[in-house]
XYZ file of C-alpha atoms in Angstrom:
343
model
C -20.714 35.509 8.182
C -22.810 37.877 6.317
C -25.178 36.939 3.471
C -22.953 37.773 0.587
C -20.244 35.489 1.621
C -22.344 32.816 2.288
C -23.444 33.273 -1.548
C -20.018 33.233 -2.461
C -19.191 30.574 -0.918
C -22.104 28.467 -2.032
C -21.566 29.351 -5.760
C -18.035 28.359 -5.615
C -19.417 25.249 -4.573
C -21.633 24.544 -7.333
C -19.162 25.607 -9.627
C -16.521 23.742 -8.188
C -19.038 20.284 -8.379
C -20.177 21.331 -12.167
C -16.132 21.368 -13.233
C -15.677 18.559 -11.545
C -18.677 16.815 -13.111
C -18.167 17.801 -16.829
C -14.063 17.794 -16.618
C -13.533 14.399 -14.821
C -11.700 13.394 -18.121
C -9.201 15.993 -17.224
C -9.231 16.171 -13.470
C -9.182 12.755 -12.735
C -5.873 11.685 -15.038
C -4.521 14.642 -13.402
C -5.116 13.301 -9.685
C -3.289 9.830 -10.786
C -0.622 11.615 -12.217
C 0.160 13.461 -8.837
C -0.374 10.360 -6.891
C 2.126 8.735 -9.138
C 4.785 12.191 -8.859
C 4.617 11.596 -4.908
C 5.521 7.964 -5.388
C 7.926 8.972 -7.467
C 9.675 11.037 -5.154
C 8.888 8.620 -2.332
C 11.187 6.281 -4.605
C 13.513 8.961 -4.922
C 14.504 9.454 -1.428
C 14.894 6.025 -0.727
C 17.462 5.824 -3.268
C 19.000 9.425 -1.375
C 19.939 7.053 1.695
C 21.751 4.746 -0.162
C 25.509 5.071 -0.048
C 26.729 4.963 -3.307
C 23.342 5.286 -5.667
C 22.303 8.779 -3.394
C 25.373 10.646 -4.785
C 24.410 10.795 -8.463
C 22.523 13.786 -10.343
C 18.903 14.151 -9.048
C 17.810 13.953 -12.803
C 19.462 10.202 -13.060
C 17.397 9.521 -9.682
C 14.209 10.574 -10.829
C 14.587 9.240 -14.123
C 15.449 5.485 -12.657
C 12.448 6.234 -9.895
C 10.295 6.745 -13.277
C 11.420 4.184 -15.088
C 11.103 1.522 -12.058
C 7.517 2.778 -11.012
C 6.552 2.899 -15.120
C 8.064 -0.927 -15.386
C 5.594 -2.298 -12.169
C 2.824 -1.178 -13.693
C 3.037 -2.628 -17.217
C 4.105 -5.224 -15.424
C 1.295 -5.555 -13.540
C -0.828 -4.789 -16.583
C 0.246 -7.740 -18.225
C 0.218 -9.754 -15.611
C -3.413 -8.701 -15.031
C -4.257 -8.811 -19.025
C -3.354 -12.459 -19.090
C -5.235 -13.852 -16.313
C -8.354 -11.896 -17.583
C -8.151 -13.857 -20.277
C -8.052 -16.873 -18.662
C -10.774 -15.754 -16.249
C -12.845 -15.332 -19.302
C -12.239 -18.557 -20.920
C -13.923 -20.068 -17.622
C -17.064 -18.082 -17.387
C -19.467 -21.034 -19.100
C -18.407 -23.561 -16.563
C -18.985 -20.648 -14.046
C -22.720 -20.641 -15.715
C -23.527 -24.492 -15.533
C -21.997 -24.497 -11.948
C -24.737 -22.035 -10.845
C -27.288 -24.315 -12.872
C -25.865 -27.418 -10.787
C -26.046 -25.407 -7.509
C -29.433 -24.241 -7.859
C -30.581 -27.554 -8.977
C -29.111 -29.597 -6.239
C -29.821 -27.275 -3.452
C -33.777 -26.960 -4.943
C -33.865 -30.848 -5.158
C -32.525 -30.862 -1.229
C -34.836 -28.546 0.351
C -37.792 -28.535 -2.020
C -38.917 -25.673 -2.539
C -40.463 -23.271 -5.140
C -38.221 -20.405 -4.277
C -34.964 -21.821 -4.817
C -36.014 -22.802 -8.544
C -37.077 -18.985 -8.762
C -33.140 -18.080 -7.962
C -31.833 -20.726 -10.308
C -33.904 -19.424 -12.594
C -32.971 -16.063 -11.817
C -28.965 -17.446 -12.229
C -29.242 -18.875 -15.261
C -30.470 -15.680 -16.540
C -27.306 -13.855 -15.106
C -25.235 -13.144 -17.865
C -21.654 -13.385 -16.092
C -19.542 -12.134 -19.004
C -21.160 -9.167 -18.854
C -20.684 -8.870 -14.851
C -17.227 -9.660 -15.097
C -16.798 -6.682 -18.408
C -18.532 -4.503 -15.781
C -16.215 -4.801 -13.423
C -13.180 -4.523 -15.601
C -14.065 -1.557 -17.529
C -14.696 -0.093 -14.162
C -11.003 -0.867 -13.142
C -9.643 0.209 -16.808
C -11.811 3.538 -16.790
C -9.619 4.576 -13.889
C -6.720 3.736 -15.764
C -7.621 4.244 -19.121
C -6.674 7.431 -20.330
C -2.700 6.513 -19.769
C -1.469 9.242 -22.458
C -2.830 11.440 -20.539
C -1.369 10.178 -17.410
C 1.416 10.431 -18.405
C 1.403 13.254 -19.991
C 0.701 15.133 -16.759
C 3.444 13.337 -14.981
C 6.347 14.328 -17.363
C 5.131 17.928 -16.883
C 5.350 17.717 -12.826
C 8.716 16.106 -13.482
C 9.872 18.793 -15.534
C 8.216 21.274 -13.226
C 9.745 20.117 -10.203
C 13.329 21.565 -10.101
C 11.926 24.958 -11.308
C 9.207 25.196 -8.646
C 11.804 26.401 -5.712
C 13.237 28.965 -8.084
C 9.693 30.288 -8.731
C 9.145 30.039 -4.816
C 12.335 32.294 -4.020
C 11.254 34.679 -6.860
C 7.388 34.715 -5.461
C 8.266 35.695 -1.753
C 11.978 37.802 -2.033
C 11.555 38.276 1.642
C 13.817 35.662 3.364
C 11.626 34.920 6.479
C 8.582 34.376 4.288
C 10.196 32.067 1.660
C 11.887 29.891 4.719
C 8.103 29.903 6.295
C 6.206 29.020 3.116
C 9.541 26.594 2.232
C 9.067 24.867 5.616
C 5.524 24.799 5.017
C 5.361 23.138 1.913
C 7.888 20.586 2.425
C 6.150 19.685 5.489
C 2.878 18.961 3.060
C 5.062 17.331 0.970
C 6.331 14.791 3.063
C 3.079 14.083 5.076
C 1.026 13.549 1.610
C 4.163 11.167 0.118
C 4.041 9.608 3.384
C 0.436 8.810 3.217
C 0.485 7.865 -0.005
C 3.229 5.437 0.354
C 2.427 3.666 3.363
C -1.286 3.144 1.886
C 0.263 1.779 -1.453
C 2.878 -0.650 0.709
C -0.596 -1.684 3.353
C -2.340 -2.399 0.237
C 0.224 -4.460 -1.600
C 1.235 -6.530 1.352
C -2.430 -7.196 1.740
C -3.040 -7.642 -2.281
C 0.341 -9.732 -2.198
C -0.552 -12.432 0.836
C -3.707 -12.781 -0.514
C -2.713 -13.806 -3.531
C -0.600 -16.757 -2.665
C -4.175 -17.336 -0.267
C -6.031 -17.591 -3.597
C -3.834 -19.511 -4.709
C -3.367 -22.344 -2.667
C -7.475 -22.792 -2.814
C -7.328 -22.838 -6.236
C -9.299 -20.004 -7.458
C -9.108 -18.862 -11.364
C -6.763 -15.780 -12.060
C -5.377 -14.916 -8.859
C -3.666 -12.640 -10.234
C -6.724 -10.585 -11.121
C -8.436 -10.916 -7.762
C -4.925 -10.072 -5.780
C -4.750 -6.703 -7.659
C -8.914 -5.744 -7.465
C -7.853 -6.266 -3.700
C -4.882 -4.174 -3.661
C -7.199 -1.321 -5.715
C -10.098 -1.606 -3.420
C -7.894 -1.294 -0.087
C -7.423 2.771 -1.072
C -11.132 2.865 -0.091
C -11.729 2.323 3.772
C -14.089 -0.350 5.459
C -16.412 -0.880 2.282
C -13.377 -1.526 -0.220
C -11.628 -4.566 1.582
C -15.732 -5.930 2.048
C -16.327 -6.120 -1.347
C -12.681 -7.349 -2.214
C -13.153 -9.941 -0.103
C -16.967 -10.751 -1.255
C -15.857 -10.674 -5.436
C -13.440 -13.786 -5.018
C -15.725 -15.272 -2.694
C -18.395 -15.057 -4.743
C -16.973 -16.484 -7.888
C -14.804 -19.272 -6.069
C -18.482 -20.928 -5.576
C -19.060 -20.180 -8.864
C -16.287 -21.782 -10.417
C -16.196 -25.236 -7.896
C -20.087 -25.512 -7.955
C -20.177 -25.566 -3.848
C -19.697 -23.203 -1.037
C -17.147 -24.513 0.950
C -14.270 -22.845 -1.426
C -16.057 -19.513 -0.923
C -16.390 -20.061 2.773
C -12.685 -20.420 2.712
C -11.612 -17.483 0.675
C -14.478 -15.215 2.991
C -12.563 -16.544 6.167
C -8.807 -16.490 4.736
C -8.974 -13.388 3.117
C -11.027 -11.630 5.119
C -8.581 -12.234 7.990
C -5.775 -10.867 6.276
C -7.795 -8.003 5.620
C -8.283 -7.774 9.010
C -4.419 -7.983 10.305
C -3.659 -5.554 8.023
C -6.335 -2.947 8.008
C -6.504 -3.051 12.327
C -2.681 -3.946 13.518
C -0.115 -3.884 10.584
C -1.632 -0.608 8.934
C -2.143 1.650 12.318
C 1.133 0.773 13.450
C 3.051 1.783 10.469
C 0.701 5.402 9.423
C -0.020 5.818 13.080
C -2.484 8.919 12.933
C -1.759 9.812 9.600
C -5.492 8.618 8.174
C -6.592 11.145 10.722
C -10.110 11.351 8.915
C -13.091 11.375 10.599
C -15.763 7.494 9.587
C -18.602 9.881 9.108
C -16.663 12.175 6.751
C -15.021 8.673 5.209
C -18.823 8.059 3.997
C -20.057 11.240 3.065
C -17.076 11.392 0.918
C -17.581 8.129 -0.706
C -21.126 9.022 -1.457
C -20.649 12.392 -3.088
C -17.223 11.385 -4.656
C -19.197 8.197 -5.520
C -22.005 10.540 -7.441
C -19.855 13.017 -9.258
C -17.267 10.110 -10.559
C -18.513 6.985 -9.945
C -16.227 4.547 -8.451
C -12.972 5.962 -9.969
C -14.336 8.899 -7.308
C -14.711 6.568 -4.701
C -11.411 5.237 -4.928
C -9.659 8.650 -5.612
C -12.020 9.778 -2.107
C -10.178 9.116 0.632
C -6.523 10.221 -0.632
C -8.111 13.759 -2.267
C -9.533 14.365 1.595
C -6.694 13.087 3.661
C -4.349 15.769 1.353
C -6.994 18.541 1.542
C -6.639 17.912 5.855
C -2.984 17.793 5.600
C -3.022 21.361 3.505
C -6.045 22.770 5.501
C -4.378 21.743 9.136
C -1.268 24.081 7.661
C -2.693 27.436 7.321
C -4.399 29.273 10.241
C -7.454 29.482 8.107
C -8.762 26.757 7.184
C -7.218 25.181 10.265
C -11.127 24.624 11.854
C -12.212 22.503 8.426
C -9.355 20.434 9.042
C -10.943 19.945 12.892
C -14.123 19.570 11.795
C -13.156 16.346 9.047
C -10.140 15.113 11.330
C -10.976 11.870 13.466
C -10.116 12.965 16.962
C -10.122 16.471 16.432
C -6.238 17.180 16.859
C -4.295 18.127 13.924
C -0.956 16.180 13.176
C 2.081 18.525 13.707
């Protein structure tokens, strides 16, 4: 590679990281909006198989697969809504909890440093750790005009796209070959992207009824920060399980509900994430743990943690398009796990 490509190539780089910086407002709407379209369609040809439902217009079927994927998540919105408002109406017994702890554990042991932490609790201001964390979750979510807007555009987009295909390549060997090829993407990304969304439900789902049955505050909440922070490998299901832990302590005033939430929940996270989840995607997170890290770091910089959580599904769909064309083929190598390309 001579010195003028490499040039090239590194100031497409810093222009691609400077867009992304300083047009995240637009980019990352528009990266929720495609997730969404592949559920969407995911929804769509399930409804295909079924006997009667598969023989109506593909409008009516998309339109239904909208409308049902639109209705779960003001559903879960509400749901969510409510029990942060419960949550909230808890935090100042959460407060004199961490007094009592601090104070009895202190009185126990005797000595100076625990009264240093208690006083370093009570000068924790919880309300505003708990608005941190939600305005972290709602950031990611927050522009949903825009979402949406984006999504009704792909929608309408979609049945022109093969008629813009044939026109692009009038060459019938090179539209079946690019045809084949992008229906191949297709259905490896919407089979990602739906087998991730089902792990992390089932996982978000069982430990809800988990939370529930130790009695933690808004389970509701904590079941869906779990099913969030299961799109982000390794380090998302450790802090999903440390957040409930943490504030079941807080909110009984001892550790033993916390122990039991870190043991309980952590398990399931463990039954899914090593047997349930590799049996079901197989290879299909075919992404090397180093790359998983570097990717949460830089993602992590340029967005924050809406990047983090949008890291792993933007570089699992760049391998599945780079493993596709001859290319780009060796980038796909170099990020993949094992260093064999699905086909």
């Amino acid at each position: 590679m001579d010195n003028a490509k490499k040039i090239y190539i590194f100031l497409i780089l810093v222009t691609v990281v400077v867009v992304c910086i300083y047009a995240q407002s637009i980019i990352i709407p528009f990266i929720l909006a495609i997730l969404f379209w592949f559920l969407i369609r995911v929804i769509k040809k399930l409804l295909l198989k079924i006997k009667y439902i598969g023989k109506l217009p593909r409008w009516i079927l998309t339109l239904f697969s909208t409308l049902v994927l639109l209705g779960f998540l003001v559903f879960a919105g509400t749901m969510i809504s409510n029990n942060i408002a419960d949550l909230s109406k808890t935090l100042p017994a959460y407060q004199a909890n961490v007094t009592k702890m601090t104070t009895a554990i202190d009185q126990k042991f005797n000595i100076d440093i625990m009264s240093q932490v208690g006083d370093f609790a009570k000068g924790l201001n919880f309300a505003s750790l708990l608005s941190s964390l939600l305005s972290t979750l709602t950031s990611l979510f927050g522009n949903t005009f825009t979402v949406l807007l984006y999504l009704l555009f792909l929608l309408l987009e979609e049945p022109i796209f093969p008629k813009k295909l044939k026109a692009m390549y009038p060459d019938q060997k090179k539209y079946e070959h690019m045809n084949d090829l992008i229906s191949k993407i297709d259905h490896s990304i919407g089979n990602y992207i739906a087998l991730k969304t089902l792990t992390s439900l089932v996982t978000g789902f069982v430990s809800y009824f988990a939370l529930l049955f130790i009695g933690i505050d808004a389970p509701v909440f904590w079941a869906f920060l779990i099913f969030i922070l299961n799109f982000i490998p390794t380090i998302g299901s450790l802090i999903a399980t440390l957040f409930p832990a943490m504030f079941a302590i807080l909110q009984f005033g001892e550790f033993t509900p916390g122990i039991l939430v870190l043991s309980i929940v952590g398990a399931i996270q463990m039954i899914v994430g090593n047997i349930i989840e590799p049996r079901l995607m197989g290879n299909t997170l075919n992404i090397s743990p180093l790359v998983v890290f570097l990717t949460l770091a830089i993602w992590g910089v340029i967005w924050g943690i809406s990047g983090m959580l949008l890291s792993v599904p933007i570089t699992v769909i760049l391998i599945i398009i780079m493993s596709e064309f001859p290319g780009t083929q060796p980038f796909a190598i170099l990020l993949s796990q094992s260093g064999k390309l699905n086909k």
